[in-house]
JSON list of C-alpha atoms in Angstrom, two decimals:
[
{"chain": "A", "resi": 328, "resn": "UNK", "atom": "CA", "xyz": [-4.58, -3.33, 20.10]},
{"chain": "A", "resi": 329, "resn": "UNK", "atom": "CA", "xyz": [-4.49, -1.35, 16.75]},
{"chain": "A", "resi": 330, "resn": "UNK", "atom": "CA", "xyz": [-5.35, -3.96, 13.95]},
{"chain": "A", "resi": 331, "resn": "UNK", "atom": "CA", "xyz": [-7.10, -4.81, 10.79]},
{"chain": "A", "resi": 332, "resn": "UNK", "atom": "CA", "xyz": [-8.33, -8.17, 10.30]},
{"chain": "A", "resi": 333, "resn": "UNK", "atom": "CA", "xyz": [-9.36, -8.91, 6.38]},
{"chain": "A", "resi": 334, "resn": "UNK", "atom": "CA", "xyz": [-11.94, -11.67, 5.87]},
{"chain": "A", "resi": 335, "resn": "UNK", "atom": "CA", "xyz": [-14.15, -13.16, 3.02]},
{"chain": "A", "resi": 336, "resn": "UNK", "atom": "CA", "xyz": [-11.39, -14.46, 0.34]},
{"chain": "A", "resi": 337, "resn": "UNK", "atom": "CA", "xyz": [-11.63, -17.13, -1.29]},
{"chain": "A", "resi": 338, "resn": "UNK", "atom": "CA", "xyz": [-11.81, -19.74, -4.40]},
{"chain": "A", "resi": 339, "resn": "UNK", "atom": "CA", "xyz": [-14.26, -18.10, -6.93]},
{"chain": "A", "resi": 340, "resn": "UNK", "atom": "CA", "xyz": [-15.01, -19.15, -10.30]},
{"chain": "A", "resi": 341, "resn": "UNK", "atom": "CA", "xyz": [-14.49, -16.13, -13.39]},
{"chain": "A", "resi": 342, "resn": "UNK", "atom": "CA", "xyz": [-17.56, -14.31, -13.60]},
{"chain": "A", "resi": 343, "resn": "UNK", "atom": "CA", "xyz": [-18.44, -14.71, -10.11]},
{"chain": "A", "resi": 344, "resn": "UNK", "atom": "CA", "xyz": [-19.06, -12.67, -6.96]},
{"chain": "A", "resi": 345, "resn": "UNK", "atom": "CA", "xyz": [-16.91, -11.82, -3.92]},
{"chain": "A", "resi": 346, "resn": "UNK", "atom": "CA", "xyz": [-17.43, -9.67, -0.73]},
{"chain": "A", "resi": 347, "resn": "UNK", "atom": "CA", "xyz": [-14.27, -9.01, 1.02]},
{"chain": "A", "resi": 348, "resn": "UNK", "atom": "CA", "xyz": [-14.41, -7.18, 4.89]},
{"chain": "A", "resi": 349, "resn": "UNK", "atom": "CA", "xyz": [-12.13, -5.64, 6.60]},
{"chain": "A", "resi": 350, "resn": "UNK", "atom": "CA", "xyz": [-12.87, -4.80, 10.50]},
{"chain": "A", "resi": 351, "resn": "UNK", "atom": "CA", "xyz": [-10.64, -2.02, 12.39]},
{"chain": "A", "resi": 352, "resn": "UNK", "atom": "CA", "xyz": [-10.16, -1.96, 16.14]},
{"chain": "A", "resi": 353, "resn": "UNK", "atom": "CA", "xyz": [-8.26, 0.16, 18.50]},
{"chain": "A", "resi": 354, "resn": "UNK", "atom": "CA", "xyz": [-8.45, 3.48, 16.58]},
{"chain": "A", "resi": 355, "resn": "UNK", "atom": "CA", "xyz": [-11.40, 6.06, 15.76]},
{"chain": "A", "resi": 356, "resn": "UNK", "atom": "CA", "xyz": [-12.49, 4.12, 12.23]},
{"chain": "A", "resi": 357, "resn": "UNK", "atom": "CA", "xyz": [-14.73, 7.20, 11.33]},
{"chain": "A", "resi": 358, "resn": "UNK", "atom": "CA", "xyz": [-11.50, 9.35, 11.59]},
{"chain": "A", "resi": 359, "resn": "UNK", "atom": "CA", "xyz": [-9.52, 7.97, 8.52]},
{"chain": "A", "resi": 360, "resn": "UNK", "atom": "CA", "xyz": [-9.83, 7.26, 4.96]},
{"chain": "A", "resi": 361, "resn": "UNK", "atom": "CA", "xyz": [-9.49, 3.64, 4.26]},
{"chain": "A", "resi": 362, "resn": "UNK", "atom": "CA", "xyz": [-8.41, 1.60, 1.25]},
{"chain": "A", "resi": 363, "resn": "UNK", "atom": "CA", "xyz": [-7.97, -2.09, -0.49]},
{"chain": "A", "resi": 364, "resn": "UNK", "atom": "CA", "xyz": [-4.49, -3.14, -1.94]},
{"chain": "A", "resi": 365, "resn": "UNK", "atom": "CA", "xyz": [-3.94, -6.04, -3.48]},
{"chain": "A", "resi": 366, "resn": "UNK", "atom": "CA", "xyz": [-0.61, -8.20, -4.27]},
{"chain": "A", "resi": 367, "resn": "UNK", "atom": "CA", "xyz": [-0.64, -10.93, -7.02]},
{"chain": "A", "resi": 368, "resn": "UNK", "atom": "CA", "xyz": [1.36, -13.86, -6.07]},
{"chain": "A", "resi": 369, "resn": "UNK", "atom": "CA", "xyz": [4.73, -13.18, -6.40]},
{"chain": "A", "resi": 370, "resn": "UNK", "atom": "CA", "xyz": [4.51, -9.57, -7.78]},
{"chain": "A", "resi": 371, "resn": "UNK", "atom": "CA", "xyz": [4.40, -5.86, -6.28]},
{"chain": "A", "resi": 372, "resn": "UNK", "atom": "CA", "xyz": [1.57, -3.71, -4.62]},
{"chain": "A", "resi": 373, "resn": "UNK", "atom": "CA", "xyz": [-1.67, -2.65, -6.35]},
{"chain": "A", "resi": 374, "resn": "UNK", "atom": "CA", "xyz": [-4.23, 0.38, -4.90]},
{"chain": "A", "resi": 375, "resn": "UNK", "atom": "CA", "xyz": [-7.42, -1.03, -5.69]},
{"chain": "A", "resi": 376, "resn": "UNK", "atom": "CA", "xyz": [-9.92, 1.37, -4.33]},
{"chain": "A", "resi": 377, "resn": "UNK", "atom": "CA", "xyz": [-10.16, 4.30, -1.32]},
{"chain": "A", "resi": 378, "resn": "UNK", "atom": "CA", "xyz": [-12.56, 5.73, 0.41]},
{"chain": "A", "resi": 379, "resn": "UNK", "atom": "CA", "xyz": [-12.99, 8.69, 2.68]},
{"chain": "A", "resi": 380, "resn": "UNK", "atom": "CA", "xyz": [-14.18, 8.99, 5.91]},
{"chain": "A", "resi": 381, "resn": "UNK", "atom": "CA", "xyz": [-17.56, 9.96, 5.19]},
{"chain": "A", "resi": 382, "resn": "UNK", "atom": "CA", "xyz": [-18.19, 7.58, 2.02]},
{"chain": "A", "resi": 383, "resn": "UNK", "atom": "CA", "xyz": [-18.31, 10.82, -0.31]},
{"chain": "A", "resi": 384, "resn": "UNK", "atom": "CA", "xyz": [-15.16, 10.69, -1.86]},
{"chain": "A", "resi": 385, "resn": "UNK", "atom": "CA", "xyz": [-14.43, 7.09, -3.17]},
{"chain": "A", "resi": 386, "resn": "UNK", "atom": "CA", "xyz": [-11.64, 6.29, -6.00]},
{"chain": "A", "resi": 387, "resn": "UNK", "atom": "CA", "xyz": [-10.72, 3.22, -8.19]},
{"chain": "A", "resi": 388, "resn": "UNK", "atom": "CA", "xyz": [-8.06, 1.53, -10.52]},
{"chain": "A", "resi": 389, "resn": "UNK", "atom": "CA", "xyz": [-8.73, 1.30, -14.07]},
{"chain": "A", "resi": 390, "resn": "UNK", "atom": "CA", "xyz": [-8.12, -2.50, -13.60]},
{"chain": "A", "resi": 391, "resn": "UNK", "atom": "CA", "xyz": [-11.62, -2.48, -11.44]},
{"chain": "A", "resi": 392, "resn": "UNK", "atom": "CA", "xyz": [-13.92, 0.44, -12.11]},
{"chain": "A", "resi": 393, "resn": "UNK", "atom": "CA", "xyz": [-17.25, -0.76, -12.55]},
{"chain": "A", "resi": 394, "resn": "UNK", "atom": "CA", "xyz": [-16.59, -4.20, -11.41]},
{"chain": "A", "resi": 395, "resn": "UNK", "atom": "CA", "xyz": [-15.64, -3.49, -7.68]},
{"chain": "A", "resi": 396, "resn": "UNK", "atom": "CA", "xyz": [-17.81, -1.41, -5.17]},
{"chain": "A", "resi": 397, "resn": "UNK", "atom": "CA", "xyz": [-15.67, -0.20, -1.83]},
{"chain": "A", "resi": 398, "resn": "UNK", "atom": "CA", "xyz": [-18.23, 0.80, 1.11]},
{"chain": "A", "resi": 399, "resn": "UNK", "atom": "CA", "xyz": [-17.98, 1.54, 4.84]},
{"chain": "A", "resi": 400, "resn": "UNK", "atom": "CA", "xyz": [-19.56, 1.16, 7.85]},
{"chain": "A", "resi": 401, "resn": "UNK", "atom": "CA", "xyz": [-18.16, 3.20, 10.71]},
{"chain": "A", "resi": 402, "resn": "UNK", "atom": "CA", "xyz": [-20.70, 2.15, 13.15]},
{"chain": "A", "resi": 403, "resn": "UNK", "atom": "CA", "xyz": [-19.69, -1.06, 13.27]},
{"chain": "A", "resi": 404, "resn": "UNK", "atom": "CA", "xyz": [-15.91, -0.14, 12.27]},
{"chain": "A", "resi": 405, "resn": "UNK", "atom": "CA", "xyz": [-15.75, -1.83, 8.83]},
{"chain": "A", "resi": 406, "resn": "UNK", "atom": "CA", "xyz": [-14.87, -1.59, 5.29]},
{"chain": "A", "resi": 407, "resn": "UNK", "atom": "CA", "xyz": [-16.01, -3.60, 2.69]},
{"chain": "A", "resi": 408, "resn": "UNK", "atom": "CA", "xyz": [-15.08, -4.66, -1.05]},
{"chain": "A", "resi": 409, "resn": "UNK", "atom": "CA", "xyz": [-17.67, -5.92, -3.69]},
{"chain": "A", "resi": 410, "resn": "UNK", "atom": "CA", "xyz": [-16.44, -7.75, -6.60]},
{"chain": "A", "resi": 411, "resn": "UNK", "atom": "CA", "xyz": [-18.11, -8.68, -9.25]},
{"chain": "A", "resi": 412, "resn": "UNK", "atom": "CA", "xyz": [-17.46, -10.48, -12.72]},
{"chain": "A", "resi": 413, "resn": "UNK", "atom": "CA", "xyz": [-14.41, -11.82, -10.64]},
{"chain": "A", "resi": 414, "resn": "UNK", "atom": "CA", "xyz": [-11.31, -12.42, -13.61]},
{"chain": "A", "resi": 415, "resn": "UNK", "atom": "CA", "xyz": [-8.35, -14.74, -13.43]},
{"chain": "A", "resi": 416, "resn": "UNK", "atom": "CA", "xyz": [-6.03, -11.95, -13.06]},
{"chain": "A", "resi": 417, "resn": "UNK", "atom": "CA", "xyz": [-8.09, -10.53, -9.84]},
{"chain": "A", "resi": 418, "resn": "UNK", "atom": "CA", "xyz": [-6.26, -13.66, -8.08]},
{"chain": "A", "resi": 419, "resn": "UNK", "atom": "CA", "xyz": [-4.14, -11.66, -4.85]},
{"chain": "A", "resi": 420, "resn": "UNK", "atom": "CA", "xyz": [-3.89, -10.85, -1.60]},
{"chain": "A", "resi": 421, "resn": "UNK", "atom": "CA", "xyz": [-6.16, -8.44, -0.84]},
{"chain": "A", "resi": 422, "resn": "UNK", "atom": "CA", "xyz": [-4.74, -5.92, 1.99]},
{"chain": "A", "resi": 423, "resn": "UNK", "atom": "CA", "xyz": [-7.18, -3.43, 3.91]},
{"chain": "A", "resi": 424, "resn": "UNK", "atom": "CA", "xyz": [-4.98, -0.32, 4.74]},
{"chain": "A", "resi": 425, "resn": "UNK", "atom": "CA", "xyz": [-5.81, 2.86, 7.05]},
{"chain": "A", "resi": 426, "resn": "UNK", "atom": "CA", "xyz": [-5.02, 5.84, 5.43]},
{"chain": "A", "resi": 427, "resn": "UNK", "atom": "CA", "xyz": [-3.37, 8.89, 7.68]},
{"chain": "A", "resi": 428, "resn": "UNK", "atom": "CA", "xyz": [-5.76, 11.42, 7.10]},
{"chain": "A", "resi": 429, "resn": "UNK", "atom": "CA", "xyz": [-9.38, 11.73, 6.78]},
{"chain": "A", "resi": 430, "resn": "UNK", "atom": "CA", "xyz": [-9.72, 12.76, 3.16]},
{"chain": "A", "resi": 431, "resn": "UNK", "atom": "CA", "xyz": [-7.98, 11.04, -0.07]},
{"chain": "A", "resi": 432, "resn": "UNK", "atom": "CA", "xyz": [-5.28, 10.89, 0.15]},
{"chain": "A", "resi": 433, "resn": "UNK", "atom": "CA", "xyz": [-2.48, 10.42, 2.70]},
{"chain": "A", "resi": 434, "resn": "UNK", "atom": "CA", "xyz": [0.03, 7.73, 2.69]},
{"chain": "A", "resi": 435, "resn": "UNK", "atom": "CA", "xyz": [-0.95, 4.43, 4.65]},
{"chain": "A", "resi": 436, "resn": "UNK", "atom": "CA", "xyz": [0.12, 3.90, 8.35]},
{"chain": "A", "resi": 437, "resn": "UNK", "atom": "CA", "xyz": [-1.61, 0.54, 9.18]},
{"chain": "A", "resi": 438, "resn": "UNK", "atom": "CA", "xyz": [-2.38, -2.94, 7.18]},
{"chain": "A", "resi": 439, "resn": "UNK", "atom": "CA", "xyz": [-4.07, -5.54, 7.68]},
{"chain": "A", "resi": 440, "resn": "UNK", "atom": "CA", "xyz": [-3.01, -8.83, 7.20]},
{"chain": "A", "resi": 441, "resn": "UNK", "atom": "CA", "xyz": [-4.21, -9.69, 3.93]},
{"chain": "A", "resi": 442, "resn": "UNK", "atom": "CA", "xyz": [-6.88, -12.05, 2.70]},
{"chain": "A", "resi": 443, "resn": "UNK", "atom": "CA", "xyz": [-6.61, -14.39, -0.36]},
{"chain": "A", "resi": 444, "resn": "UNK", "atom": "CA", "xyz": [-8.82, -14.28, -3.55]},
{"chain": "A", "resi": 445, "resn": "UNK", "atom": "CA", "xyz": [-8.20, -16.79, -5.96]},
{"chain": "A", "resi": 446, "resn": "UNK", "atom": "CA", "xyz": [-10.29, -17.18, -9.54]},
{"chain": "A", "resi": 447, "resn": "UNK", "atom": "CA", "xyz": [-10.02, -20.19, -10.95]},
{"chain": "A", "resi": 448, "resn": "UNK", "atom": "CA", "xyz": [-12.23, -22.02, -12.90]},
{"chain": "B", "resi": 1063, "resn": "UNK", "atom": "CA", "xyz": [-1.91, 7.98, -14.14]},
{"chain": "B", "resi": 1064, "resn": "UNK", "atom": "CA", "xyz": [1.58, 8.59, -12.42]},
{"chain": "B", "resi": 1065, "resn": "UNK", "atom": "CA", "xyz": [3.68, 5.83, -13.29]},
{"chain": "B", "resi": 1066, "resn": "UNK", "atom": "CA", "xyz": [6.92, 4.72, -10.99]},
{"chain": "B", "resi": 1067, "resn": "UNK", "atom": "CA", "xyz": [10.07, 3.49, -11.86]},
{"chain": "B", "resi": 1068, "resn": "UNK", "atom": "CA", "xyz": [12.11, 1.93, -9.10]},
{"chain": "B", "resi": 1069, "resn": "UNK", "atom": "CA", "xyz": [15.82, 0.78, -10.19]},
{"chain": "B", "resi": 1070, "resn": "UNK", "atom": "CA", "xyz": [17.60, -1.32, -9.59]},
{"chain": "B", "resi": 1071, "resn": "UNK", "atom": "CA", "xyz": [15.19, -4.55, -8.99]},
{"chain": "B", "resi": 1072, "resn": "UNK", "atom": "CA", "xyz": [17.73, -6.10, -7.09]},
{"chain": "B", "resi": 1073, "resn": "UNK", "atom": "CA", "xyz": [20.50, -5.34, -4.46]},
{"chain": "B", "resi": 1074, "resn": "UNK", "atom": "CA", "xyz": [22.77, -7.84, -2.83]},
{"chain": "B", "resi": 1075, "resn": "UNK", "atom": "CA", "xyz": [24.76, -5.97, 0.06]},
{"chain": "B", "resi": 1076, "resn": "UNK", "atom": "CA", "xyz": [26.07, -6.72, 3.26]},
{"chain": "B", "resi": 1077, "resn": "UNK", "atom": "CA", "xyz": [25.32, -5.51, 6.82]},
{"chain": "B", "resi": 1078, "resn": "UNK", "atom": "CA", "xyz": [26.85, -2.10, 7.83]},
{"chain": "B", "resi": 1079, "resn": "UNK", "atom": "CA", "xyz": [26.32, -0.97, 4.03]},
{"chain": "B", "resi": 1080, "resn": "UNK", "atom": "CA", "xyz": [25.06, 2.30, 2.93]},
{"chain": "B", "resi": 1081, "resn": "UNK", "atom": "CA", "xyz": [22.32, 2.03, 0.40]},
{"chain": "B", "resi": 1082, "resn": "UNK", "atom": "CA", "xyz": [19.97, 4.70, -1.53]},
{"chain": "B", "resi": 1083, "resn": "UNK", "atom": "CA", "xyz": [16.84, 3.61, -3.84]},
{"chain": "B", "resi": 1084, "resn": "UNK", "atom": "CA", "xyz": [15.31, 5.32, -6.40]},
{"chain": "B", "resi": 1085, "resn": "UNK", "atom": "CA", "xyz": [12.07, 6.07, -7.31]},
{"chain": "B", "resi": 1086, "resn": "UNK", "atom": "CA", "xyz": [11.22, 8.14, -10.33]},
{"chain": "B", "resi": 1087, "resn": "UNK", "atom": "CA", "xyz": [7.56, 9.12, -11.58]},
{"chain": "B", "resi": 1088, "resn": "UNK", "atom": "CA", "xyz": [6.43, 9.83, -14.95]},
{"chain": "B", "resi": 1089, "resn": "UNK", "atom": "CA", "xyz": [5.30, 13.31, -14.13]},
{"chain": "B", "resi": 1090, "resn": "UNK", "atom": "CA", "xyz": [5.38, 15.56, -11.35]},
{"chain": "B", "resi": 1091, "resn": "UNK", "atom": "CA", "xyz": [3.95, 13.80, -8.06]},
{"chain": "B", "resi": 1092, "resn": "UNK", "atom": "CA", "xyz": [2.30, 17.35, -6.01]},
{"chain": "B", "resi": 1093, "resn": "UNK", "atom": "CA", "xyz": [3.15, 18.61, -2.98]},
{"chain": "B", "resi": 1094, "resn": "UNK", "atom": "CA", "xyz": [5.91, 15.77, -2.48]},
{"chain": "B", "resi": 1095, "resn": "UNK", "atom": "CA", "xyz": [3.20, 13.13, -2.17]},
{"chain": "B", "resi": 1096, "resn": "UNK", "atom": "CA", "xyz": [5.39, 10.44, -2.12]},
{"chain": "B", "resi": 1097, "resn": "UNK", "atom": "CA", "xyz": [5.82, 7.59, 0.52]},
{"chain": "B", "resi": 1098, "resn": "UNK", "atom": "CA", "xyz": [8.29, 4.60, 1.33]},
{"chain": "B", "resi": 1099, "resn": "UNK", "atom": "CA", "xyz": [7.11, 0.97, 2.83]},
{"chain": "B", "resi": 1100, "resn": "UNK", "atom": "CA", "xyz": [9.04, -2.10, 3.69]},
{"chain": "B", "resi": 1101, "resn": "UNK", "atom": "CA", "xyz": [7.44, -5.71, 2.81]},
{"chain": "B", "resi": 1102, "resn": "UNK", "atom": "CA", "xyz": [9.26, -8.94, 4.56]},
{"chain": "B", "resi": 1103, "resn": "UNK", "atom": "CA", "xyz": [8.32, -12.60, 3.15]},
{"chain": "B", "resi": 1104, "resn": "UNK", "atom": "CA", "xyz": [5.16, -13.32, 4.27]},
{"chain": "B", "resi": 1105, "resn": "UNK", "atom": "CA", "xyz": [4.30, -9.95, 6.08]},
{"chain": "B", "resi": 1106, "resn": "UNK", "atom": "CA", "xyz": [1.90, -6.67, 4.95]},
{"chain": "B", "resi": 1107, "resn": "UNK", "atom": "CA", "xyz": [4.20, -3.69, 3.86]},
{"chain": "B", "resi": 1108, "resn": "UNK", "atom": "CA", "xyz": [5.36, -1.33, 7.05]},
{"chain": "B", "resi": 1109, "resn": "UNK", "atom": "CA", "xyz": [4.95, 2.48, 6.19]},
{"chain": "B", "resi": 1110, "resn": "UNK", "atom": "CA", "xyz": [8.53, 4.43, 6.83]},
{"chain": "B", "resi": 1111, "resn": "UNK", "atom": "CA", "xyz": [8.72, 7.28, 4.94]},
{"chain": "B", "resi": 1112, "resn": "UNK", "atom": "CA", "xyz": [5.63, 9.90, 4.11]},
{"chain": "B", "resi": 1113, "resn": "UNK", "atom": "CA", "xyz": [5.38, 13.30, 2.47]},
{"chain": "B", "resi": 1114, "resn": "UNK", "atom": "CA", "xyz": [8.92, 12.12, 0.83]},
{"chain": "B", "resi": 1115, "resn": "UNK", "atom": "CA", "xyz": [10.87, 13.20, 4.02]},
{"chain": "B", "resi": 1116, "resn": "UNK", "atom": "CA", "xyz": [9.33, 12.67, 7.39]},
{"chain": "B", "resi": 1117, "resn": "UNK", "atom": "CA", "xyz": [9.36, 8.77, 8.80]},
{"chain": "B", "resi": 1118, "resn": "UNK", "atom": "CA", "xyz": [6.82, 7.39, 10.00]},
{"chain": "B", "resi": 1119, "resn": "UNK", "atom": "CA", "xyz": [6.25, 6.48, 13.73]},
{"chain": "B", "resi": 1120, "resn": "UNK", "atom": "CA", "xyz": [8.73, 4.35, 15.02]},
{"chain": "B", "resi": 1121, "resn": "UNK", "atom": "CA", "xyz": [11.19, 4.56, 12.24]},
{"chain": "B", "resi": 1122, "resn": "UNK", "atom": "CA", "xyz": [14.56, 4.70, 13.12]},
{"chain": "B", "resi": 1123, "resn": "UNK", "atom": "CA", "xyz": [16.49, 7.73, 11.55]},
{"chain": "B", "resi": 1124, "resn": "UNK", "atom": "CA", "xyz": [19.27, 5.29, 9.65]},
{"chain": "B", "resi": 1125, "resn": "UNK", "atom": "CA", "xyz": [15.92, 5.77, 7.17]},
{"chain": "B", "resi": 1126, "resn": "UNK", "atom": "CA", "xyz": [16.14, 8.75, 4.85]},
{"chain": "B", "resi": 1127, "resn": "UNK", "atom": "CA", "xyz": [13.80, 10.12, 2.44]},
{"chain": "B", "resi": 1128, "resn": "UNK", "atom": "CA", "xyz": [14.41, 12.78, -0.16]},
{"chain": "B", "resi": 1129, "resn": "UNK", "atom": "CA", "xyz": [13.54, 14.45, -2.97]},
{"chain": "B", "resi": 1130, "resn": "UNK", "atom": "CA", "xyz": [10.51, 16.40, -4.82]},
{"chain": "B", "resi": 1131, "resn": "UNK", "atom": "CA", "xyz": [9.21, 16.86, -8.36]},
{"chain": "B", "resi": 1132, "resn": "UNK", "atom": "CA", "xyz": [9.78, 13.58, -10.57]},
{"chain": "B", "resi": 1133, "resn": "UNK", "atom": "CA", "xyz": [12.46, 12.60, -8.57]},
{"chain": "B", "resi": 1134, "resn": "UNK", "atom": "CA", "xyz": [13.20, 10.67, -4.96]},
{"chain": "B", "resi": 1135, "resn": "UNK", "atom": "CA", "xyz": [15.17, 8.70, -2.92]},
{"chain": "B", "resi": 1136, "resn": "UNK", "atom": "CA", "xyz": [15.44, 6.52, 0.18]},
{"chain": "B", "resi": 1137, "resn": "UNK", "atom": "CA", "xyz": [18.39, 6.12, 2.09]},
{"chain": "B", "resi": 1138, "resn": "UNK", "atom": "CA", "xyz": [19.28, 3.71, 4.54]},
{"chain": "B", "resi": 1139, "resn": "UNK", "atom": "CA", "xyz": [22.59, 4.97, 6.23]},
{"chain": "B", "resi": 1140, "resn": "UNK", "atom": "CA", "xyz": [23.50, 1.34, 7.56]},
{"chain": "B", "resi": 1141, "resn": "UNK", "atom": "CA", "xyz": [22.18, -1.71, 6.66]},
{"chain": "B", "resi": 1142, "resn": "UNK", "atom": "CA", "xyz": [21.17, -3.85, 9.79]},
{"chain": "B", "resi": 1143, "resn": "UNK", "atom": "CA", "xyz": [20.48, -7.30, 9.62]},
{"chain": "B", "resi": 1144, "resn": "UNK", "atom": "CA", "xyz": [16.60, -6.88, 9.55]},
{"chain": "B", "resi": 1145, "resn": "UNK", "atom": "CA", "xyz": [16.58, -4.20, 6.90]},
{"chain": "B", "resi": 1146, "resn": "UNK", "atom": "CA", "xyz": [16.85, -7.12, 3.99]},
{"chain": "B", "resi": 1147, "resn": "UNK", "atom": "CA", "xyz": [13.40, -6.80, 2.62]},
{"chain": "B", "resi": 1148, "resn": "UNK", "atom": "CA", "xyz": [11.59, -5.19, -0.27]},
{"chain": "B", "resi": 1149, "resn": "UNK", "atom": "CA", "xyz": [11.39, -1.44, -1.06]},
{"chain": "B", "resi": 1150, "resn": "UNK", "atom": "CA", "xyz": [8.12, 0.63, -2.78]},
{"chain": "B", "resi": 1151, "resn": "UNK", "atom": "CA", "xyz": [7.67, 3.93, -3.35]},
{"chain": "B", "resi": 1152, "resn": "UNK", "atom": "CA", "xyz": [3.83, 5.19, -3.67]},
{"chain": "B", "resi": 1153, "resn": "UNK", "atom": "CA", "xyz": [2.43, 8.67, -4.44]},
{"chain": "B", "resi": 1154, "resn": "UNK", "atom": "CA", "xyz": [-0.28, 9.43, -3.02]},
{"chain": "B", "resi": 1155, "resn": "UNK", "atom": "CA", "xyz": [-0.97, 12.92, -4.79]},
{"chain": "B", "resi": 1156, "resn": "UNK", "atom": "CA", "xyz": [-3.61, 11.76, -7.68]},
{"chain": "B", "resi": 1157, "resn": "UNK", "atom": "CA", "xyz": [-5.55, 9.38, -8.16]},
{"chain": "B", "resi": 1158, "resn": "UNK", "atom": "CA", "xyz": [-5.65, 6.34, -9.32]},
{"chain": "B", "resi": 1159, "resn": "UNK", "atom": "CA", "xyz": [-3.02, 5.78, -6.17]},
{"chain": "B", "resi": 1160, "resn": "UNK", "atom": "CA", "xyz": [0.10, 4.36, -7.85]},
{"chain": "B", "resi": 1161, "resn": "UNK", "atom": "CA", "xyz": [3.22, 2.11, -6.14]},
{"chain": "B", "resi": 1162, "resn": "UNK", "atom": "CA", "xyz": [6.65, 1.63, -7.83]},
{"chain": "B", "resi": 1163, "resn": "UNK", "atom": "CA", "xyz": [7.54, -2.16, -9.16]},
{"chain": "B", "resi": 1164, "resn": "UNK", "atom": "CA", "xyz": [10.18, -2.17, -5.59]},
{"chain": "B", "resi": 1165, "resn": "UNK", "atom": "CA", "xyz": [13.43, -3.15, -4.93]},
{"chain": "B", "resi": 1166, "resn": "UNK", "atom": "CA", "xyz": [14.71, -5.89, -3.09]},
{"chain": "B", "resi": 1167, "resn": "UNK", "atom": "CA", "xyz": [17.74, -5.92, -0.94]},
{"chain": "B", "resi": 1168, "resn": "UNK", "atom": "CA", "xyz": [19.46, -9.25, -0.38]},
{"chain": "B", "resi": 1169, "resn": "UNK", "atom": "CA", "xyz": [22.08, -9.98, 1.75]},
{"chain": "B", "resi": 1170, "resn": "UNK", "atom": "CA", "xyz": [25.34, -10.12, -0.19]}
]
């Protein structure tokens, strides 16, 4: 089956550190750009961060430059999301989403599920 | 950054209707990178429109995209029962990667 399954959310206290995984199964992970989006409770869709195939063309949102560190392992079929100095208004669901081509960017044909990070103190 | 307008908010139609969103950006979006998804309560977004014209795999063709430049539109032909959801727009043509506030269609 073609999936993404999210993991690693959470409750995290402001300031604090989360690592948020994404695994892909089904499809040729090394094949396709991947990204994070994220949804604040209640609200619309934000791109957080992408990455291409080969880890040498990586972008971010304003909102987390310098706090958030996207990586990839295509051995093992997963992406990843570092966060760090964690804010209240980082509080969403965090989506892992394949992108259709190889290189940033193309639009995205497959989502994950979503997992929750909530900062609260 | 490309900013997106999607208007109206809010839709409240009934089954059989025809219904077109719109999605405007705050400067020209290249090469018509603009794409469509659907979000239900409590589900991730489903891609249906790419490239601002071609649907995605297994879309059915009552979906409709248009448009190029600043300007585009989806188009549902007939509203079926399972279409009441919420609408974004994305473009995917600079970065940072930017999605429209969506529109939500509610059954009338």
């Amino acid at each position: 089956e073609v999936q993404l399954v999210e993991s690693g959310g959470g409750l995290a206290q402001p300031g604090r550190s989360l690592r948020l995984s994404c695994a892909g199964s089904g499809f040729s992970f090394d094949d396709y750009a991947m990204h994070w989006v994220r949804q604040a409770p209640g609200k619309g869709l934000e791109w957080v961060s992408g990455i291409s195939w080969d880890s040498d063309n990586i972008g971010y949102a304003d909102s987390v430059k310098g706090r958030f560190t996207i990586s990839r392992d295509n051995a093992k079929s997963s992406l990843f999301l570092q966060m760090n100095s964690l804010r209240t208004d980082d509080t969403a669901l965090y989506y892992c989403a394949k992108d259709r081509s190889s290189e940033p960017y193309d639009a995205f044909d497959l989502w994950g599920q979503g997992t929750m990070v909530t900062v609260s103190s | 950054e490309i900013v997106l307008t999607q208007s109206p908010g809010t839709l409240s139609l009934s089954p059989g209707e025809r219904v077109t969103f719109s999605c405007r950006a705050s400067q020209t979006i290249i090469s018509s990178y603009l794409a469509w998804y659907q979000q239900k309560p409590g589900q991730a977004p489903k891609l249906l429109i790419y490239g601002a014209s071609s649907r995605a795999t297994g879309i059915p063709d009552r979906f409709s995209g248009s448009g190029s430049g600043t300007d585009f539109t989806l188009t549902i032909s007939r509203l079926e029962p399972e279409d009441f959801a919420v609408y974004y727009c994305q473009q995917y043509g600079s970065s940072p990667l930017t999605f429209g506030g969506g529109t939500k269609v509610e059954i009338k």
